[in-house]
């Protein structure tokens, strides 16, 4: 059910975000304990603030009430993806070129499963990470998880 819910919510939230010049980063529909959570992560040039999250939450909540696509009771959360923004889709990797990323693979590549460096290229499903003086080419389908890396 989780994938169906996220697909429906994406259809409902996309026009709202487009009108507000806000980008959809991700949607999660997860059960934690006894409660269901619908989490919508948004971003825009210059960053998201609490007012943006509140406005999107209000508009999306109204649309969800009208369409009622989720049979369970749930909590709606709208937020920025945070400083460790997850990278899941091709557009996320394109957006992250030139940024520092942290990536885990499903299986070792050159004897490593964890990579942290600058995302230098993303083409045809291949992620190229520059770590100090070495480049690693990682197929997107071998990635277990990826996110922006915090640089202090």
JSON list of C-alpha atoms in Angstrom, two decimals:
[
{"chain": "A", "resi": 1, "resn": "UNK", "atom": "CA", "xyz": [0.00, 0.00, 0.00]},
{"chain": "A", "resi": 2, "resn": "UNK", "atom": "CA", "xyz": [2.89, 2.40, 0.77]},
{"chain": "A", "resi": 3, "resn": "UNK", "atom": "CA", "xyz": [3.87, 2.85, -2.88]},
{"chain": "A", "resi": 4, "resn": "UNK", "atom": "CA", "xyz": [0.31, 3.42, -4.02]},
{"chain": "A", "resi": 5, "resn": "UNK", "atom": "CA", "xyz": [-0.24, 6.05, -1.35]},
{"chain": "A", "resi": 6, "resn": "UNK", "atom": "CA", "xyz": [2.97, 7.89, -2.22]},
{"chain": "A", "resi": 7, "resn": "UNK", "atom": "CA", "xyz": [2.10, 7.88, -5.93]},
{"chain": "A", "resi": 8, "resn": "UNK", "atom": "CA", "xyz": [-1.36, 9.34, -5.24]},
{"chain": "A", "resi": 9, "resn": "UNK", "atom": "CA", "xyz": [0.05, 11.94, -2.86]},
{"chain": "A", "resi": 10, "resn": "UNK", "atom": "CA", "xyz": [2.67, 12.91, -5.45]},
{"chain": "A", "resi": 11, "resn": "UNK", "atom": "CA", "xyz": [-0.11, 13.55, -7.97]},
{"chain": "A", "resi": 12, "resn": "UNK", "atom": "CA", "xyz": [-1.99, 15.68, -5.42]},
{"chain": "A", "resi": 13, "resn": "UNK", "atom": "CA", "xyz": [0.97, 17.69, -4.13]},
{"chain": "A", "resi": 14, "resn": "UNK", "atom": "CA", "xyz": [2.76, 18.39, -7.44]},
{"chain": "A", "resi": 15, "resn": "UNK", "atom": "CA", "xyz": [0.37, 21.13, -8.67]},
{"chain": "A", "resi": 16, "resn": "UNK", "atom": "CA", "xyz": [0.44, 22.77, -5.23]},
{"chain": "A", "resi": 17, "resn": "UNK", "atom": "CA", "xyz": [4.24, 22.84, -5.22]},
{"chain": "A", "resi": 18, "resn": "UNK", "atom": "CA", "xyz": [4.47, 23.99, -8.83]},
{"chain": "A", "resi": 19, "resn": "UNK", "atom": "CA", "xyz": [2.23, 26.99, -8.03]},
{"chain": "A", "resi": 20, "resn": "UNK", "atom": "CA", "xyz": [4.52, 27.84, -5.10]},
{"chain": "A", "resi": 21, "resn": "UNK", "atom": "CA", "xyz": [7.82, 27.30, -7.01]},
{"chain": "A", "resi": 22, "resn": "UNK", "atom": "CA", "xyz": [8.74, 24.53, -4.59]},
{"chain": "A", "resi": 23, "resn": "UNK", "atom": "CA", "xyz": [10.36, 21.21, -5.48]},
{"chain": "A", "resi": 24, "resn": "UNK", "atom": "CA", "xyz": [9.18, 17.83, -4.23]},
{"chain": "A", "resi": 25, "resn": "UNK", "atom": "CA", "xyz": [12.18, 15.97, -2.82]},
{"chain": "A", "resi": 26, "resn": "UNK", "atom": "CA", "xyz": [10.53, 12.81, -1.47]},
{"chain": "A", "resi": 27, "resn": "UNK", "atom": "CA", "xyz": [7.39, 11.27, 0.02]},
{"chain": "A", "resi": 28, "resn": "UNK", "atom": "CA", "xyz": [7.31, 8.57, 2.68]},
{"chain": "A", "resi": 29, "resn": "UNK", "atom": "CA", "xyz": [4.32, 6.70, 4.02]},
{"chain": "A", "resi": 30, "resn": "UNK", "atom": "CA", "xyz": [5.52, 4.65, 6.97]},
{"chain": "A", "resi": 31, "resn": "UNK", "atom": "CA", "xyz": [4.20, 2.97, 10.07]},
{"chain": "A", "resi": 32, "resn": "UNK", "atom": "CA", "xyz": [6.07, 3.69, 13.28]},
{"chain": "A", "resi": 33, "resn": "UNK", "atom": "CA", "xyz": [4.72, 1.88, 16.29]},
{"chain": "A", "resi": 34, "resn": "UNK", "atom": "CA", "xyz": [0.94, 2.06, 16.02]},
{"chain": "A", "resi": 35, "resn": "UNK", "atom": "CA", "xyz": [0.90, 5.24, 13.95]},
{"chain": "A", "resi": 36, "resn": "UNK", "atom": "CA", "xyz": [1.09, 5.96, 10.22]},
{"chain": "A", "resi": 37, "resn": "UNK", "atom": "CA", "xyz": [3.08, 8.97, 9.02]},
{"chain": "A", "resi": 38, "resn": "UNK", "atom": "CA", "xyz": [2.83, 10.68, 5.65]},
{"chain": "A", "resi": 39, "resn": "UNK", "atom": "CA", "xyz": [6.03, 12.69, 5.25]},
{"chain": "A", "resi": 40, "resn": "UNK", "atom": "CA", "xyz": [6.48, 15.12, 2.40]},
{"chain": "A", "resi": 41, "resn": "UNK", "atom": "CA", "xyz": [9.96, 16.60, 1.93]},
{"chain": "A", "resi": 42, "resn": "UNK", "atom": "CA", "xyz": [10.20, 19.85, -0.03]},
{"chain": "A", "resi": 43, "resn": "UNK", "atom": "CA", "xyz": [12.91, 22.30, -1.06]},
{"chain": "A", "resi": 44, "resn": "UNK", "atom": "CA", "xyz": [13.45, 25.40, -3.16]},
{"chain": "A", "resi": 45, "resn": "UNK", "atom": "CA", "xyz": [16.24, 27.68, -4.25]},
{"chain": "A", "resi": 46, "resn": "UNK", "atom": "CA", "xyz": [17.44, 29.48, -1.14]},
{"chain": "A", "resi": 47, "resn": "UNK", "atom": "CA", "xyz": [15.92, 26.87, 1.17]},
{"chain": "A", "resi": 48, "resn": "UNK", "atom": "CA", "xyz": [12.59, 26.11, 2.81]},
{"chain": "A", "resi": 49, "resn": "UNK", "atom": "CA", "xyz": [11.32, 27.86, 5.93]},
{"chain": "A", "resi": 50, "resn": "UNK", "atom": "CA", "xyz": [8.59, 27.06, 8.43]},
{"chain": "A", "resi": 51, "resn": "UNK", "atom": "CA", "xyz": [6.08, 29.26, 6.59]},
{"chain": "A", "resi": 52, "resn": "UNK", "atom": "CA", "xyz": [6.60, 27.28, 3.36]},
{"chain": "A", "resi": 53, "resn": "UNK", "atom": "CA", "xyz": [6.09, 24.00, 5.22]},
{"chain": "A", "resi": 54, "resn": "UNK", "atom": "CA", "xyz": [2.95, 25.32, 6.91]},
{"chain": "A", "resi": 55, "resn": "UNK", "atom": "CA", "xyz": [1.45, 26.61, 3.66]},
{"chain": "A", "resi": 56, "resn": "UNK", "atom": "CA", "xyz": [2.12, 23.34, 1.81]},
{"chain": "A", "resi": 57, "resn": "UNK", "atom": "CA", "xyz": [0.78, 21.31, 4.74]},
{"chain": "A", "resi": 58, "resn": "UNK", "atom": "CA", "xyz": [-2.44, 23.34, 4.83]},
{"chain": "A", "resi": 59, "resn": "UNK", "atom": "CA", "xyz": [-3.07, 23.11, 1.08]},
{"chain": "A", "resi": 60, "resn": "UNK", "atom": "CA", "xyz": [-2.14, 19.43, 0.86]},
{"chain": "A", "resi": 61, "resn": "UNK", "atom": "CA", "xyz": [-4.26, 18.57, 3.89]},
{"chain": "A", "resi": 62, "resn": "UNK", "atom": "CA", "xyz": [-7.31, 20.12, 2.20]},
{"chain": "A", "resi": 63, "resn": "UNK", "atom": "CA", "xyz": [-6.67, 18.12, -1.01]},
{"chain": "A", "resi": 64, "resn": "UNK", "atom": "CA", "xyz": [-6.17, 14.91, 0.97]},
{"chain": "A", "resi": 65, "resn": "UNK", "atom": "CA", "xyz": [-9.46, 15.52, 2.80]},
{"chain": "A", "resi": 66, "resn": "UNK", "atom": "CA", "xyz": [-11.25, 16.06, -0.54]},
{"chain": "A", "resi": 67, "resn": "UNK", "atom": "CA", "xyz": [-9.83, 12.99, -2.28]},
{"chain": "A", "resi": 68, "resn": "UNK", "atom": "CA", "xyz": [-9.41, 10.81, 0.85]},
{"chain": "A", "resi": 69, "resn": "UNK", "atom": "CA", "xyz": [-6.93, 8.34, -0.72]},
{"chain": "A", "resi": 70, "resn": "UNK", "atom": "CA", "xyz": [-5.61, 6.96, 2.59]},
{"chain": "A", "resi": 71, "resn": "UNK", "atom": "CA", "xyz": [-7.89, 4.58, 4.51]},
{"chain": "A", "resi": 72, "resn": "UNK", "atom": "CA", "xyz": [-5.85, 4.67, 7.73]},
{"chain": "A", "resi": 73, "resn": "UNK", "atom": "CA", "xyz": [-5.55, 7.51, 10.22]},
{"chain": "A", "resi": 74, "resn": "UNK", "atom": "CA", "xyz": [-2.16, 9.19, 9.75]},
{"chain": "A", "resi": 75, "resn": "UNK", "atom": "CA", "xyz": [-0.06, 12.19, 10.70]},
{"chain": "A", "resi": 76, "resn": "UNK", "atom": "CA", "xyz": [0.92, 14.57, 7.89]},
{"chain": "A", "resi": 77, "resn": "UNK", "atom": "CA", "xyz": [4.42, 16.05, 8.19]},
{"chain": "A", "resi": 78, "resn": "UNK", "atom": "CA", "xyz": [5.84, 18.54, 5.68]},
{"chain": "A", "resi": 79, "resn": "UNK", "atom": "CA", "xyz": [9.48, 19.51, 6.09]},
{"chain": "A", "resi": 80, "resn": "UNK", "atom": "CA", "xyz": [12.75, 20.27, 4.37]},
{"chain": "A", "resi": 81, "resn": "UNK", "atom": "CA", "xyz": [14.95, 17.26, 3.64]},
{"chain": "A", "resi": 82, "resn": "UNK", "atom": "CA", "xyz": [17.54, 18.63, 6.08]},
{"chain": "A", "resi": 83, "resn": "UNK", "atom": "CA", "xyz": [21.26, 19.11, 5.66]},
{"chain": "A", "resi": 84, "resn": "UNK", "atom": "CA", "xyz": [21.76, 15.41, 4.98]},
{"chain": "A", "resi": 85, "resn": "UNK", "atom": "CA", "xyz": [19.27, 15.43, 2.13]},
{"chain": "A", "resi": 86, "resn": "UNK", "atom": "CA", "xyz": [18.62, 11.90, 0.81]},
{"chain": "A", "resi": 87, "resn": "UNK", "atom": "CA", "xyz": [19.51, 11.21, -2.82]},
{"chain": "A", "resi": 88, "resn": "UNK", "atom": "CA", "xyz": [17.16, 8.65, -4.37]},
{"chain": "A", "resi": 89, "resn": "UNK", "atom": "CA", "xyz": [16.20, 9.75, -7.85]},
{"chain": "A", "resi": 90, "resn": "UNK", "atom": "CA", "xyz": [18.26, 10.69, -10.89]},
{"chain": "A", "resi": 91, "resn": "UNK", "atom": "CA", "xyz": [17.23, 14.34, -10.47]},
{"chain": "A", "resi": 92, "resn": "UNK", "atom": "CA", "xyz": [18.68, 14.27, -6.93]},
{"chain": "A", "resi": 93, "resn": "UNK", "atom": "CA", "xyz": [22.06, 13.14, -8.24]},
{"chain": "A", "resi": 94, "resn": "UNK", "atom": "CA", "xyz": [22.04, 15.76, -11.02]},
{"chain": "A", "resi": 95, "resn": "UNK", "atom": "CA", "xyz": [21.18, 18.42, -8.42]},
{"chain": "A", "resi": 96, "resn": "UNK", "atom": "CA", "xyz": [24.07, 17.25, -6.20]},
{"chain": "A", "resi": 97, "resn": "UNK", "atom": "CA", "xyz": [26.88, 17.53, -8.76]},
{"chain": "A", "resi": 98, "resn": "UNK", "atom": "CA", "xyz": [29.69, 19.48, -7.13]},
{"chain": "A", "resi": 99, "resn": "UNK", "atom": "CA", "xyz": [28.42, 18.72, -3.63]},
{"chain": "A", "resi": 100, "resn": "UNK", "atom": "CA", "xyz": [29.89, 16.39, -1.02]},
{"chain": "A", "resi": 101, "resn": "UNK", "atom": "CA", "xyz": [27.96, 13.11, -0.75]},
{"chain": "A", "resi": 102, "resn": "UNK", "atom": "CA", "xyz": [27.95, 10.00, 1.44]},
{"chain": "A", "resi": 103, "resn": "UNK", "atom": "CA", "xyz": [27.05, 6.79, -0.37]},
{"chain": "A", "resi": 104, "resn": "UNK", "atom": "CA", "xyz": [26.69, 3.12, 0.65]},
{"chain": "A", "resi": 105, "resn": "UNK", "atom": "CA", "xyz": [26.61, 0.33, -1.91]},
{"chain": "A", "resi": 106, "resn": "UNK", "atom": "CA", "xyz": [24.81, -3.02, -1.81]},
{"chain": "A", "resi": 107, "resn": "UNK", "atom": "CA", "xyz": [28.05, -4.84, -2.60]},
{"chain": "A", "resi": 108, "resn": "UNK", "atom": "CA", "xyz": [31.72, -3.84, -2.58]},
{"chain": "A", "resi": 109, "resn": "UNK", "atom": "CA", "xyz": [33.11, -1.75, -5.42]},
{"chain": "A", "resi": 110, "resn": "UNK", "atom": "CA", "xyz": [36.91, -1.76, -5.46]},
{"chain": "A", "resi": 111, "resn": "UNK", "atom": "CA", "xyz": [36.71, -3.45, -2.03]},
{"chain": "A", "resi": 112, "resn": "UNK", "atom": "CA", "xyz": [34.65, -0.59, -0.55]},
{"chain": "A", "resi": 113, "resn": "UNK", "atom": "CA", "xyz": [30.99, -0.26, 0.40]},
{"chain": "A", "resi": 114, "resn": "UNK", "atom": "CA", "xyz": [31.08, 3.28, 1.82]},
{"chain": "A", "resi": 115, "resn": "UNK", "atom": "CA", "xyz": [32.14, 6.32, -0.19]},
{"chain": "A", "resi": 116, "resn": "UNK", "atom": "CA", "xyz": [32.34, 9.97, 0.77]},
{"chain": "A", "resi": 117, "resn": "UNK", "atom": "CA", "xyz": [33.53, 12.63, -1.59]},
{"chain": "A", "resi": 118, "resn": "UNK", "atom": "CA", "xyz": [32.46, 15.15, -4.19]},
{"chain": "A", "resi": 119, "resn": "UNK", "atom": "CA", "xyz": [29.89, 14.03, -6.74]},
{"chain": "A", "resi": 120, "resn": "UNK", "atom": "CA", "xyz": [31.73, 15.05, -9.89]},
{"chain": "A", "resi": 121, "resn": "UNK", "atom": "CA", "xyz": [29.45, 13.53, -12.55]},
{"chain": "A", "resi": 122, "resn": "UNK", "atom": "CA", "xyz": [26.21, 11.67, -13.03]},
{"chain": "A", "resi": 123, "resn": "UNK", "atom": "CA", "xyz": [25.54, 10.25, -16.48]},
{"chain": "A", "resi": 124, "resn": "UNK", "atom": "CA", "xyz": [23.55, 7.30, -17.76]},
{"chain": "A", "resi": 125, "resn": "UNK", "atom": "CA", "xyz": [22.98, 5.85, -14.30]},
{"chain": "A", "resi": 126, "resn": "UNK", "atom": "CA", "xyz": [26.64, 6.10, -13.32]},
{"chain": "A", "resi": 127, "resn": "UNK", "atom": "CA", "xyz": [27.69, 8.13, -10.28]},
{"chain": "A", "resi": 128, "resn": "UNK", "atom": "CA", "xyz": [31.25, 9.42, -10.24]},
{"chain": "A", "resi": 129, "resn": "UNK", "atom": "CA", "xyz": [32.61, 10.38, -6.84]},
{"chain": "A", "resi": 130, "resn": "UNK", "atom": "CA", "xyz": [35.95, 12.10, -6.35]},
{"chain": "A", "resi": 131, "resn": "UNK", "atom": "CA", "xyz": [37.63, 11.13, -3.06]},
{"chain": "A", "resi": 132, "resn": "UNK", "atom": "CA", "xyz": [40.87, 13.06, -2.60]},
{"chain": "A", "resi": 133, "resn": "UNK", "atom": "CA", "xyz": [43.01, 11.86, -5.55]},
{"chain": "A", "resi": 134, "resn": "UNK", "atom": "CA", "xyz": [40.84, 8.93, -6.66]},
{"chain": "A", "resi": 135, "resn": "UNK", "atom": "CA", "xyz": [37.61, 8.68, -8.64]},
{"chain": "A", "resi": 136, "resn": "UNK", "atom": "CA", "xyz": [35.05, 5.94, -8.15]},
{"chain": "A", "resi": 137, "resn": "UNK", "atom": "CA", "xyz": [32.43, 5.00, -10.74]},
{"chain": "A", "resi": 138, "resn": "UNK", "atom": "CA", "xyz": [29.36, 3.57, -9.04]},
{"chain": "A", "resi": 139, "resn": "UNK", "atom": "CA", "xyz": [26.30, 2.25, -10.90]},
{"chain": "A", "resi": 140, "resn": "UNK", "atom": "CA", "xyz": [23.12, 3.80, -9.49]},
{"chain": "A", "resi": 141, "resn": "UNK", "atom": "CA", "xyz": [21.48, 0.36, -9.24]},
{"chain": "A", "resi": 142, "resn": "UNK", "atom": "CA", "xyz": [24.25, -0.73, -6.82]},
{"chain": "A", "resi": 143, "resn": "UNK", "atom": "CA", "xyz": [23.50, 2.10, -4.38]},
{"chain": "A", "resi": 144, "resn": "UNK", "atom": "CA", "xyz": [21.90, 1.09, -1.09]},
{"chain": "A", "resi": 145, "resn": "UNK", "atom": "CA", "xyz": [21.65, 4.64, 0.26]},
{"chain": "A", "resi": 146, "resn": "UNK", "atom": "CA", "xyz": [22.96, 8.08, -0.62]},
{"chain": "A", "resi": 147, "resn": "UNK", "atom": "CA", "xyz": [22.72, 11.50, 0.99]},
{"chain": "A", "resi": 148, "resn": "UNK", "atom": "CA", "xyz": [24.44, 14.83, 1.10]},
{"chain": "A", "resi": 149, "resn": "UNK", "atom": "CA", "xyz": [27.38, 14.81, 3.49]},
{"chain": "A", "resi": 150, "resn": "UNK", "atom": "CA", "xyz": [27.77, 17.43, 6.18]},
{"chain": "A", "resi": 151, "resn": "UNK", "atom": "CA", "xyz": [31.02, 19.37, 5.88]},
{"chain": "A", "resi": 152, "resn": "UNK", "atom": "CA", "xyz": [32.24, 21.16, 9.00]}
]
